[in-house]
Amino acid sequence: MKYVKAFISEILWDCSWFCSAMYERENDQRQNEEEERILQANNRRFNSLFEYPDNSIKTSKYSFFNFLPVNLFEQFRRLANAYFLILLFLQLIPQISSLAWYTTVIPLIVVLSITGVKDAIDDVKRHQSDQQVNNRSVLILVNGRIEENKWRNVQVGDIIKLENDHPVTADVLLLSSSEPYGLTYIETADLDGETNLKVKQAVSATSDMEDNLELLSAFNGEVRCEPPNNKLDRFSGTLSYLGDTYFLDYERLLLRGCIIRNTDWCYGLVVYTGPDTKLMQNSGRSTFKRTHIDHLMNVLVLWIFMLLGGMCFLLSIGHGIWESNRGYYFQAFLPWERYITSSAASSALAFWSYFIVLNTMVPISLYVSVEIIRLGNSYYINWDRKMFYAPKNTPAQARTTTLNEELGQVEYVFSDKTGTLTENVMIFNKCSINGKTYGYSYDENGQCVPKCPSNKVDFSYNRLADPKFSFYDKTLVEAVKSEDPLVYLFFLCLSLCHTVMSEEKVEGELVYQAQSPDEGALVTASRNFGFVFHSRTPETITVIEMGRVRVYRLLAILDFSNERKRMSVIVRTPEDRVMLFCKGADTIIYELLHPSCAALSVVTMDQLDDFASEGLRTLMVAYRELDKAFFQTWIKKHGEAWLTLENREKKLALVYEEIERDLLLLGATAIEDKLQSGVPETIVTLNKAKIKMWVLTGDKQETAVNIAYSCRIFKDEMDAVFMVEGTDRETVLEELRTARKKMKPESLLESDPINIYLARKSKMPFKAVDEVPNGSYGLVISGCSLAYALESNTEFELLRTACMCKGVVCCRMTPLQKAQVVDLVKRYKKVVTLAIGDGANDIGMIKAAHIGVGISGQEGMQATLSSDFSFCQFRYLQRLLLVHGRWSYNRMCKFLSYFFYKNFAFTLVHFWYAFFNGFSAQTVYDVWFIAFYNLVYTSLPILGLSLFEKDVNETWSLCYPELYEPGQHNLYFNKKEFMKCLLHGIYSSFVLFFVPMGTVFNSERSDGKDISDFQSFSLLVQTTLIWVMTMQIALSTTYWTMINHAFTWGSLGLYFCILFLLCSDGMCLMFPSVFNFLGVARNGLNQPQLWLCLVLSSVLCLIPLMGYNFLKPILWPINVDKVLNRIHFCLKHPLPPPVQIKVKHPGLRRSAYAFSHKQGFGALITSGKTLKSRAFTRR
């Protein structure tokens, strides 16, 4: 079910899944009926016939009037609440009730009230968020005038005005803009995680309207297009206007979530609104996420119900037998009621009476306690100063409170690349010119030293330098100033060979609009070193070279493509020389070099190896001076190929190859695709915790693989990295099997145990068994190959191969494929998965995973709004999992173990007592003790444990990631641990009943009075029970705080205070029918027998626990026990800090020519459409 959420800061709180389901169901039904969208500009009456939704977003669930009934209805849909409601009705039947009705009503009201208040607070925040978004201002064209209105009032067919740096209100068809030819620059960070600008162009029929309100108001074009869908990169339709029909595609559509950049204004026709926008449609479907422990608790509660039913049945049989054999003789004193006709009827009533008495086997406070614990642990995440990102003033945020302990059980992390692992910021880091490397920092003695601010190059001599650019090698500036000819050509190439567009809004302040961050980094570097790209026209490029303005005639752009992996420009210099400048992937340029460059190319290749070992993205730079006659012949061939309609791309590539040869090598560049701080260290730490890392990205293969090496997902010392690049199912299957054969040859044999296991599993999906490879491997698979690998008959082969690899990179993926990969692992591996991303294209996998994490970085907030947890930096993930996740899991397991144990011990005392009271369903305890046991007496100590417990502090949790392993295998609370709690509870209840029974049986006080009465016995049992439970919680606590002490010992003291109050003369005299334990506390607690019984019972109950905790690490140790022993040893014997030695591993050269994911801007530049003025003269 979709979360109906807006973009950026629209929603800061989780939307209720139930509300989303209702809202989405209506939208889905309407969209299924809509086969084609028809709308007419400026005609609301016509458009209203189709009942399109308005532009409002609704995430709130309740109103003032329906809150109480709807909230109560939802709460009673929970099995536990419904169970206690039924129990309340049973207690109102006097024939079967042996407990007062208020013993159930009081806890039930408390639970319902706490949950209701929490839901109300959340919904108020959702209402506020809805109002904030829906009441944003927008400019709408109404009757020839621009009027300011609210987002919620925008309707399909309206014409709206969008201004620079403003978000797009809805999905609109671009009509006109302030830029030439109706161009509009947008930033799509919220949609695809890319910060580089993209260009949209208005429909040709409307671009001439510009901002003429009279023409725009008269526009009555009719649009027919596809119905709402979630395809972010596709749109098709037609525009009928003035008798002509115009084809509409994705390049004409501005999507909600985009930001208008470098465009003063633009006008658009609203096509999709509110839930119909592609942003909302792409929010994907969300299920109500429950943890593995939730599912386990549901199973265990069913077990308890069956145990409860069995006990009630057994005791009712005992009651029937007792009534038949013994009850007859008591009828003179206790005659049967008129409605009891036989012992069988009495037995049937006894069944329901015991059902009421033993109801605390399933305590109502369990679920509310779990919610309180989760809420508290969520606040720890929100309050964690070490996950607070100061530059953005943004803390980590737990956007849901139901998944905390699941954070301690993650085995697979699926991560986006751009904006998640990287900052999407490219930095010119190093370069090589004519065989000499620049970019290292040197001291006065010429020794290489680490980079520091004091070594930063001073670019003050260049008034056009970018102040944000940093470089630390002063020798490069000296080479530039010395007018070294090769250095001059190197930077001239960088300033000419690109498709960057410049803008000078303020004199002296240039703003570059780069198609990719790579190009922006190179042009900015050349700018700072004195070769400033100033402006361009379709036929010229103006460069300011060391203060001199020079204009180069642009003769041709040989544009970049994924196949060519290079780009070239041909220019005529002011000296009338025809020059070709080229830059591209080193492996490509190397093949195009002139033989005279052989020696220089060997040196440069070695330097590229050094750059690659540092994880830098490399390019080669070369040039060629062209003979004018040769160029004239070539340009004619180029023009013919350009005008060809058939196989134009192929013919152009052949023409390009004729001129891109015999190049002279200038050098190479090394760009740092700046990783977020701490990413490699985080991934290494997660690997030590046996968490596998998969990168799912829409980026190209070279870039993704390069980042995988930089992040240490892939390592140079790996035995192999497999590339799956097949374009059909058979090839992909063969490549996967070949990889699996190398990793584990026996896995292809029928005799392999896992294959035998799989052959027996006819039903799919089933749990895939872990397989251990014979080395360390990685896997790279493209989106095209993945489409075949994810088919039903090959997906398991993909899973087996990928899961044996240390790291997996899936590139060129669609958002749907990301979600499919996550779902594949979920279905077969039965492990906890986590997906982390930052853009709208990551929402699918974020919602498909058990846990979704959003990065609230510069790529937008859309993923954050659909996530379960959010923060600003990837490095915080290790703290989220290894600290907060592990603590939450440990705390929840301790809570459940203790909670089930204390209720078994409390309730099963009634079972033993039944054999001594004729199975009459009489309770052992005072009714007020039953009402307060879970609600008051034992609630605070376990909450203190569950909120503050730490087996080790955060430092050790991060130093020893191995501590995370128990959660992955759910070792601390499972069905086996539950049975231990049950057996321990049975044993403790046995002790708690028979030791006090033996103590008071035929006992007398020192003055000779009898103390073997029911009330004294009840007091003794309940006091001993409280004391034992307090000692148990004290033994389970390893991290004591003042709050723990106050809760634990304060609850014990509170019990005695309430006990004396309930047994006081005043209460018993005022309400004799309610408080009838008059003076029992005063008389009973001064007896030495009671304190002896208390000590003896405590010892007998605690000995098994203490013995088990002592022997378990010795006789049945697990890995975490060994780690804890090491930590305890280190605490007693601190070691000196180790000396860190940086080892440089020889790296494989990884070319990363990643200027764009699509065709370059070359054709757009030469078309002249980027000019600010429409009038220009061709030379």
PDB file of C-alpha atoms in Angstrom, residues 608-781:
ATOM      1  CA  LEU A 608      47.340   5.754 -13.904  1.00  0.00           C
ATOM      2  CA  ASP A 609      47.877   2.530 -11.949  1.00  0.00           C
ATOM      3  CA  ASP A 610      48.907   4.633  -8.958  1.00  0.00           C
ATOM      4  CA  PHE A 611      45.846   6.826  -9.359  1.00  0.00           C
ATOM      5  CA  ALA A 612      43.580   3.798  -9.628  1.00  0.00           C
ATOM      6  CA  SER A 613      45.046   2.249  -6.487  1.00  0.00           C
ATOM      7  CA  GLU A 614      43.807   5.364  -4.669  1.00  0.00           C
ATOM      8  CA  GLY A 615      40.323   4.852  -6.121  1.00  0.00           C
ATOM      9  CA  LEU A 616      40.517   7.847  -8.467  1.00  0.00           C
ATOM     10  CA  ARG A 617      38.640   8.111 -11.762  1.00  0.00           C
ATOM     11  CA  THR A 618      41.065   8.520 -14.640  1.00  0.00           C
ATOM     12  CA  LEU A 619      40.988  10.107 -18.097  1.00  0.00           C
ATOM     13  CA  MET A 620      43.623  10.492 -20.771  1.00  0.00           C
ATOM     14  CA  VAL A 621      44.066  13.801 -22.572  1.00  0.00           C
ATOM     15  CA  ALA A 622      45.478  14.022 -26.098  1.00  0.00           C
ATOM     16  CA  TYR A 623      45.520  16.335 -29.101  1.00  0.00           C
ATOM     17  CA  ARG A 624      46.282  16.465 -32.797  1.00  0.00           C
ATOM     18  CA  GLU A 625      46.938  19.323 -35.186  1.00  0.00           C
ATOM     19  CA  LEU A 626      44.977  18.747 -38.378  1.00  0.00           C
ATOM     20  CA  ASP A 627      45.969  19.484 -41.930  1.00  0.00           C
ATOM     21  CA  LYS A 628      43.483  21.997 -43.327  1.00  0.00           C
ATOM     22  CA  ALA A 629      42.941  20.148 -46.587  1.00  0.00           C
ATOM     23  CA  PHE A 630      42.387  16.891 -44.724  1.00  0.00           C
ATOM     24  CA  PHE A 631      39.953  18.595 -42.406  1.00  0.00           C
ATOM     25  CA  GLN A 632      37.948  20.077 -45.288  1.00  0.00           C
ATOM     26  CA  THR A 633      37.592  16.622 -46.812  1.00  0.00           C
ATOM     27  CA  TRP A 634      36.630  15.126 -43.459  1.00  0.00           C
ATOM     28  CA  ILE A 635      34.049  17.804 -42.600  1.00  0.00           C
ATOM     29  CA  LYS A 636      32.168  17.037 -45.807  1.00  0.00           C
ATOM     30  CA  LYS A 637      31.989  13.359 -44.818  1.00  0.00           C
ATOM     31  CA  HIS A 638      30.827  14.424 -41.387  1.00  0.00           C
ATOM     32  CA  GLY A 639      28.054  16.570 -42.847  1.00  0.00           C
ATOM     33  CA  GLU A 640      26.866  13.740 -45.082  1.00  0.00           C
ATOM     34  CA  ALA A 641      26.802  11.287 -42.185  1.00  0.00           C
ATOM     35  CA  TRP A 642      24.969  13.805 -40.008  1.00  0.00           C
ATOM     36  CA  LEU A 643      22.211  14.248 -42.593  1.00  0.00           C
ATOM     37  CA  THR A 644      21.784  10.513 -43.080  1.00  0.00           C
ATOM     38  CA  LEU A 645      18.520   9.160 -41.693  1.00  0.00           C
ATOM     39  CA  GLU A 646      19.470   5.492 -41.777  1.00  0.00           C
ATOM     40  CA  ASN A 647      22.170   4.174 -39.384  1.00  0.00           C
ATOM     41  CA  ARG A 648      23.280   7.716 -38.634  1.00  0.00           C
ATOM     42  CA  GLU A 649      24.970   6.847 -35.323  1.00  0.00           C
ATOM     43  CA  LYS A 650      26.992   4.062 -36.876  1.00  0.00           C
ATOM     44  CA  LYS A 651      28.100   6.198 -39.826  1.00  0.00           C
ATOM     45  CA  LEU A 652      29.059   9.063 -37.542  1.00  0.00           C
ATOM     46  CA  ALA A 653      31.157   6.712 -35.416  1.00  0.00           C
ATOM     47  CA  LEU A 654      33.062   5.590 -38.514  1.00  0.00           C
ATOM     48  CA  VAL A 655      33.676   9.181 -39.558  1.00  0.00           C
ATOM     49  CA  TYR A 656      34.876  10.040 -36.054  1.00  0.00           C
ATOM     50  CA  GLU A 657      37.385   7.176 -36.154  1.00  0.00           C
ATOM     51  CA  GLU A 658      38.975   8.611 -39.306  1.00  0.00           C
ATOM     52  CA  ILE A 659      40.069  11.755 -37.523  1.00  0.00           C
ATOM     53  CA  GLU A 660      40.554  10.495 -33.947  1.00  0.00           C
ATOM     54  CA  ARG A 661      43.866   8.764 -34.647  1.00  0.00           C
ATOM     55  CA  ASP A 662      47.578   9.470 -34.379  1.00  0.00           C
ATOM     56  CA  LEU A 663      46.908  11.522 -31.275  1.00  0.00           C
ATOM     57  CA  LEU A 664      49.713  13.056 -29.239  1.00  0.00           C
ATOM     58  CA  LEU A 665      49.468  12.291 -25.541  1.00  0.00           C
ATOM     59  CA  LEU A 666      49.351  15.255 -23.195  1.00  0.00           C
ATOM     60  CA  GLY A 667      48.689  13.497 -19.916  1.00  0.00           C
ATOM     61  CA  ALA A 668      45.951  12.202 -17.690  1.00  0.00           C
ATOM     62  CA  THR A 669      43.559  13.475 -15.042  1.00  0.00           C
ATOM     63  CA  ALA A 670      42.569  11.811 -11.787  1.00  0.00           C
ATOM     64  CA  ILE A 671      39.219  12.823 -10.352  1.00  0.00           C
ATOM     65  CA  GLU A 672      38.062  11.817  -6.922  1.00  0.00           C
ATOM     66  CA  ASP A 673      34.438  10.752  -6.895  1.00  0.00           C
ATOM     67  CA  LYS A 674      34.280  11.968  -3.373  1.00  0.00           C
ATOM     68  CA  LEU A 675      33.038   9.279  -1.065  1.00  0.00           C
ATOM     69  CA  GLN A 676      31.108  10.279   1.974  1.00  0.00           C
ATOM     70  CA  SER A 677      33.346  10.405   4.998  1.00  0.00           C
ATOM     71  CA  GLY A 678      33.944   7.019   6.609  1.00  0.00           C
ATOM     72  CA  VAL A 679      32.298   4.885   3.913  1.00  0.00           C
ATOM     73  CA  PRO A 680      35.166   2.378   3.385  1.00  0.00           C
ATOM     74  CA  GLU A 681      35.689   1.984   7.131  1.00  0.00           C
ATOM     75  CA  THR A 682      31.963   1.458   7.651  1.00  0.00           C
ATOM     76  CA  ILE A 683      31.758  -1.250   4.997  1.00  0.00           C
ATOM     77  CA  VAL A 684      34.817  -3.043   6.386  1.00  0.00           C
ATOM     78  CA  THR A 685      33.240  -2.964   9.855  1.00  0.00           C
ATOM     79  CA  LEU A 686      29.931  -4.289   8.541  1.00  0.00           C
ATOM     80  CA  ASN A 687      31.771  -7.104   6.746  1.00  0.00           C
ATOM     81  CA  LYS A 688      33.376  -8.087  10.038  1.00  0.00           C
ATOM     82  CA  ALA A 689      29.865  -8.292  11.478  1.00  0.00           C
ATOM     83  CA  LYS A 690      29.072 -10.775   8.656  1.00  0.00           C
ATOM     84  CA  ILE A 691      26.779  -8.293   6.935  1.00  0.00           C
ATOM     85  CA  LYS A 692      26.945  -8.614   3.165  1.00  0.00           C
ATOM     86  CA  MET A 693      26.927  -5.470   1.040  1.00  0.00           C
ATOM     87  CA  TRP A 694      25.246  -5.248  -2.356  1.00  0.00           C
ATOM     88  CA  VAL A 695      25.299  -2.076  -4.446  1.00  0.00           C
ATOM     89  CA  LEU A 696      22.191  -1.560  -6.583  1.00  0.00           C
ATOM     90  CA  THR A 697      22.638   1.438  -8.854  1.00  0.00           C
ATOM     91  CA  GLY A 698      21.360   2.899 -12.082  1.00  0.00           C
ATOM     92  CA  ASP A 699      24.864   4.145 -12.848  1.00  0.00           C
ATOM     93  CA  LYS A 700      27.094   2.726 -15.564  1.00  0.00           C
ATOM     94  CA  GLN A 701      29.259  -0.319 -14.921  1.00  0.00           C
ATOM     95  CA  GLU A 702      32.687   1.353 -14.949  1.00  0.00           C
ATOM     96  CA  THR A 703      31.644   3.951 -12.403  1.00  0.00           C
ATOM     97  CA  ALA A 704      29.905   1.456 -10.136  1.00  0.00           C
ATOM     98  CA  VAL A 705      32.844  -0.954 -10.120  1.00  0.00           C
ATOM     99  CA  ASN A 706      35.273   1.874  -9.449  1.00  0.00           C
ATOM    100  CA  ILE A 707      33.255   2.973  -6.429  1.00  0.00           C
ATOM    101  CA  ALA A 708      33.007  -0.639  -5.242  1.00  0.00           C
ATOM    102  CA  TYR A 709      36.801  -0.809  -5.109  1.00  0.00           C
ATOM    103  CA  SER A 710      37.050   2.585  -3.428  1.00  0.00           C
ATOM    104  CA  CYS A 711      34.527   1.511  -0.792  1.00  0.00           C
ATOM    105  CA  ARG A 712      36.316  -1.800  -0.174  1.00  0.00           C
ATOM    106  CA  ILE A 713      33.315  -3.803  -1.305  1.00  0.00           C
ATOM    107  CA  PHE A 714      35.677  -5.219  -3.897  1.00  0.00           C
ATOM    108  CA  LYS A 715      39.345  -5.686  -3.075  1.00  0.00           C
ATOM    109  CA  ASP A 716      42.318  -6.110  -5.375  1.00  0.00           C
ATOM    110  CA  GLU A 717      43.306  -9.260  -3.503  1.00  0.00           C
ATOM    111  CA  MET A 718      40.026 -10.985  -4.376  1.00  0.00           C
ATOM    112  CA  ASP A 719      40.408 -14.252  -6.264  1.00  0.00           C
ATOM    113  CA  ALA A 720      38.096 -13.032  -9.041  1.00  0.00           C
ATOM    114  CA  VAL A 721      35.362 -10.537  -9.870  1.00  0.00           C
ATOM    115  CA  PHE A 722      32.825 -12.093 -12.215  1.00  0.00           C
ATOM    116  CA  MET A 723      31.155  -9.992 -14.914  1.00  0.00           C
ATOM    117  CA  VAL A 724      27.705 -11.116 -16.048  1.00  0.00           C
ATOM    118  CA  GLU A 725      26.943  -9.263 -19.272  1.00  0.00           C
ATOM    119  CA  GLY A 726      24.818 -11.709 -21.266  1.00  0.00           C
ATOM    120  CA  THR A 727      22.050 -10.389 -23.500  1.00  0.00           C
ATOM    121  CA  ASP A 728      19.902 -13.523 -23.472  1.00  0.00           C
ATOM    122  CA  ARG A 729      18.734 -16.003 -20.868  1.00  0.00           C
ATOM    123  CA  GLU A 730      20.996 -18.868 -21.941  1.00  0.00           C
ATOM    124  CA  THR A 731      24.149 -16.732 -21.884  1.00  0.00           C
ATOM    125  CA  VAL A 732      23.308 -15.242 -18.477  1.00  0.00           C
ATOM    126  CA  LEU A 733      22.602 -18.692 -17.043  1.00  0.00           C
ATOM    127  CA  GLU A 734      25.880 -20.021 -18.410  1.00  0.00           C
ATOM    128  CA  GLU A 735      27.851 -17.080 -16.973  1.00  0.00           C
ATOM    129  CA  LEU A 736      26.265 -17.586 -13.551  1.00  0.00           C
ATOM    130  CA  ARG A 737      27.024 -21.305 -13.550  1.00  0.00           C
ATOM    131  CA  THR A 738      30.586 -20.696 -14.704  1.00  0.00           C
ATOM    132  CA  ALA A 739      31.078 -18.328 -11.788  1.00  0.00           C
ATOM    133  CA  ARG A 740      29.557 -20.813  -9.346  1.00  0.00           C
ATOM    134  CA  LYS A 741      31.748 -23.590 -10.731  1.00  0.00           C
ATOM    135  CA  LYS A 742      34.887 -21.578  -9.991  1.00  0.00           C
ATOM    136  CA  MET A 743      33.706 -20.628  -6.486  1.00  0.00           C
ATOM    137  CA  LYS A 744      32.509 -24.119  -5.572  1.00  0.00           C
ATOM    138  CA  PRO A 745      33.029 -26.789  -8.274  1.00  0.00           C
ATOM    139  CA  GLU A 746      31.088 -29.476  -6.403  1.00  0.00           C
ATOM    140  CA  SER A 747      27.983 -27.261  -6.362  1.00  0.00           C
ATOM    141  CA  LEU A 748      27.215 -28.327  -9.928  1.00  0.00           C
ATOM    142  CA  LEU A 749      27.268 -32.050  -9.069  1.00  0.00           C
ATOM    143  CA  GLU A 750      24.064 -33.913  -8.313  1.00  0.00           C
ATOM    144  CA  SER A 751      25.806 -35.541  -5.352  1.00  0.00           C
ATOM    145  CA  ASP A 752      26.311 -32.173  -3.672  1.00  0.00           C
ATOM    146  CA  PRO A 753      24.359 -32.193  -0.356  1.00  0.00           C
ATOM    147  CA  ILE A 754      22.773 -28.848  -1.107  1.00  0.00           C
ATOM    148  CA  ASN A 755      21.575 -30.014  -4.527  1.00  0.00           C
ATOM    149  CA  ILE A 756      20.100 -33.104  -2.857  1.00  0.00           C
ATOM    150  CA  TYR A 757      18.362 -30.839  -0.350  1.00  0.00           C
ATOM    151  CA  LEU A 758      17.040 -28.632  -3.144  1.00  0.00           C
ATOM    152  CA  ALA A 759      15.785 -31.634  -5.100  1.00  0.00           C
ATOM    153  CA  ARG A 760      13.605 -32.601  -2.162  1.00  0.00           C
ATOM    154  CA  LYS A 761      12.090 -29.130  -1.935  1.00  0.00           C
ATOM    155  CA  SER A 762       9.425 -29.203  -4.585  1.00  0.00           C
ATOM    156  CA  LYS A 763       7.585 -26.227  -3.162  1.00  0.00           C
ATOM    157  CA  MET A 764       8.973 -22.761  -3.825  1.00  0.00           C
ATOM    158  CA  PRO A 765      10.092 -20.494  -2.379  1.00  0.00           C
ATOM    159  CA  PHE A 766      12.016 -22.369   0.295  1.00  0.00           C
ATOM    160  CA  LYS A 767      14.897 -21.418   2.528  1.00  0.00           C
ATOM    161  CA  ALA A 768      18.151 -21.387   0.585  1.00  0.00           C
ATOM    162  CA  VAL A 769      21.043 -22.960   2.459  1.00  0.00           C
ATOM    163  CA  ASP A 770      24.244 -20.942   2.912  1.00  0.00           C
ATOM    164  CA  GLU A 771      27.097 -22.140   0.691  1.00  0.00           C
ATOM    165  CA  VAL A 772      30.763 -21.518   1.431  1.00  0.00           C
ATOM    166  CA  PRO A 773      33.007 -20.681  -1.561  1.00  0.00           C
ATOM    167  CA  ASN A 774      36.659 -21.679  -1.856  1.00  0.00           C
ATOM    168  CA  GLY A 775      37.899 -18.095  -1.885  1.00  0.00           C
ATOM    169  CA  SER A 776      36.938 -14.434  -1.989  1.00  0.00           C
ATOM    170  CA  TYR A 777      34.904 -13.337  -4.982  1.00  0.00           C
ATOM    171  CA  GLY A 778      32.819 -10.457  -6.301  1.00  0.00           C
ATOM    172  CA  LEU A 779      30.009 -10.248  -8.833  1.00  0.00           C
ATOM    173  CA  VAL A 780      29.024  -7.515 -11.277  1.00  0.00           C
ATOM    174  CA  ILE A 781      25.813  -7.782 -13.270  1.00  0.00           C
TER     175      ILE A 781
END
